[in-house]
Coordinates of C-alpha atoms in Angstrom, one line a residue:
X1 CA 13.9 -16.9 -15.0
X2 CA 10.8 -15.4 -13.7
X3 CA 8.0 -16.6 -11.7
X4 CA 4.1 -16.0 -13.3
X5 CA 2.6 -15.7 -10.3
X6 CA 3.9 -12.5 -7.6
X7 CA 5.9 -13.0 -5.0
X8 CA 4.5 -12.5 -1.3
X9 CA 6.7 -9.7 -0.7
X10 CA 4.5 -6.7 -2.3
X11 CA 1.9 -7.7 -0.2
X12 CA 2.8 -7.6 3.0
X13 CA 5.8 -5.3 2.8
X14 CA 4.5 -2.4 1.0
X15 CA 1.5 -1.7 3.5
X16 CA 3.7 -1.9 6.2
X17 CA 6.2 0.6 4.8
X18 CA 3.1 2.7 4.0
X19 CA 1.2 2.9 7.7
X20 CA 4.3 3.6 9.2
X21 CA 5.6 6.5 7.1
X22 CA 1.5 7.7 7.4
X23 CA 1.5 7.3 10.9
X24 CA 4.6 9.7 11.4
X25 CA 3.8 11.8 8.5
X26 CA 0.2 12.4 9.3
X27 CA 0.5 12.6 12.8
X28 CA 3.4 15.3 13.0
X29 CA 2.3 17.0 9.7
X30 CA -1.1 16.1 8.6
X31 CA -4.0 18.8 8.8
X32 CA -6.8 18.0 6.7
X33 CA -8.8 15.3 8.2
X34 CA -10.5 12.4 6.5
X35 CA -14.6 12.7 7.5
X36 CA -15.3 10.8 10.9
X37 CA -11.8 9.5 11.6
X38 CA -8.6 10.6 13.3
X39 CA -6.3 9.8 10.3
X40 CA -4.9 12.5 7.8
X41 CA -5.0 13.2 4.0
X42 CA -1.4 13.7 4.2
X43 CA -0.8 10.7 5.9
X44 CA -3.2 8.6 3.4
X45 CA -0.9 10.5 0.7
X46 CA 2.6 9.3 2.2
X47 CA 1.3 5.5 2.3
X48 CA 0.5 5.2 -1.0
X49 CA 4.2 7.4 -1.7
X50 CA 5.7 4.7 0.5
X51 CA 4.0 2.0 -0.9
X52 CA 4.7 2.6 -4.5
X53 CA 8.6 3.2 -3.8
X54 CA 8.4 -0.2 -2.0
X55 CA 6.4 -2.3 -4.6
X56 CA 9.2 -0.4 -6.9
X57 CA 11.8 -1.3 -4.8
X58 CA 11.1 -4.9 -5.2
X59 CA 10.3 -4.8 -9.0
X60 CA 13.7 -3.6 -9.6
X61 CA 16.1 -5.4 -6.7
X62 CA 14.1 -8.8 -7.3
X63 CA 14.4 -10.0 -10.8
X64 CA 12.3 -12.9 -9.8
X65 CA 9.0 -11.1 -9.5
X66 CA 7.1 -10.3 -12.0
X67 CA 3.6 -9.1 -11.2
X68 CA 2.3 -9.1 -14.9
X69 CA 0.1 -6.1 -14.6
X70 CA 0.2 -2.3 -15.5
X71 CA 1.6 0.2 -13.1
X72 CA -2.1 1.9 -13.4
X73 CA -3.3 -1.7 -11.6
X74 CA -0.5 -1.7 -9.3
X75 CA -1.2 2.4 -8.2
X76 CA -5.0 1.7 -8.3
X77 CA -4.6 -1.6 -5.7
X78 CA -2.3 0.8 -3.6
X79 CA -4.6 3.3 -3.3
X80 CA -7.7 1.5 -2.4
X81 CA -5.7 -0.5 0.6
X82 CA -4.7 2.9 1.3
X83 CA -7.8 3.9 1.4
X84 CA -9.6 1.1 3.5
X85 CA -6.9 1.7 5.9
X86 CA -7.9 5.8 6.4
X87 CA -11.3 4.6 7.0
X88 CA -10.5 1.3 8.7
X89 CA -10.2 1.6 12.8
X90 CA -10.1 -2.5 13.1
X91 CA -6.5 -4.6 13.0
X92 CA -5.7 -3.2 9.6
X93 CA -2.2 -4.1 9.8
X94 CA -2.9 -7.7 9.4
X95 CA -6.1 -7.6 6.6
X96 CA -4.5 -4.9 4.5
X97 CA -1.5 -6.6 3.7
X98 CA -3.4 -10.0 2.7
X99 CA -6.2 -7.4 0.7
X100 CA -3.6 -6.3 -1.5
X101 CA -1.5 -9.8 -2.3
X102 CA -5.2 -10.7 -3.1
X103 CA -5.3 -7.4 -5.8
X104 CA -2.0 -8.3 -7.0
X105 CA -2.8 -11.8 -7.8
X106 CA -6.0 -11.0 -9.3

């Protein structure tokens, strides 16, 4: 039986997954810059990598949730948390996860 509504899990696990994979990535490999901040195209590149295997991850492993939306939804809400965090220098770790169960529930 599925659920309608997502489970909690995409939203804060899949950010998480993704600044911490960026942080190493981007900080041991990254070279291109994003404009006025210290963070990496590379790194903002492995997030949403991370983030994507981890929302898949969950899809497939937990036949409970069932996030009724197209993948291109899915990659597009990835990609702007992804994006806020590049350009984000408060606590993102704690809004981005909550900005993106908001996308998902949408």
């Amino acid at each position: 039986m599925t659920r309608e509504c997502p489970s909690p899990a995409p939203g804060p696990g899949a950010p998480l997954s993704g600044s911490v994979l960026a942080s190493i990535f981007g900080s041991t490999m990254g070279e291109i810059r994003w404009p006025g901040t210290k963070k990496t195209f590379e790194g903002t590149m492995t997030s949403i990598f991370a983030q994507i295997i981890s929302v898949a991850l969950i899809l497939i492993f937990d036949s409970g949730v069932d996030l009724n939306y197209s993948y291109a939804w899915i990659l597009g809400s990835i990609s702007t948390v992804s994006l806020l965090e590049a350009y984000t220098t408060q606590i993102d770790n704690l809004l981005l996860p909550l900005y993106l169960l908001i996308l998902l529930m949408a």
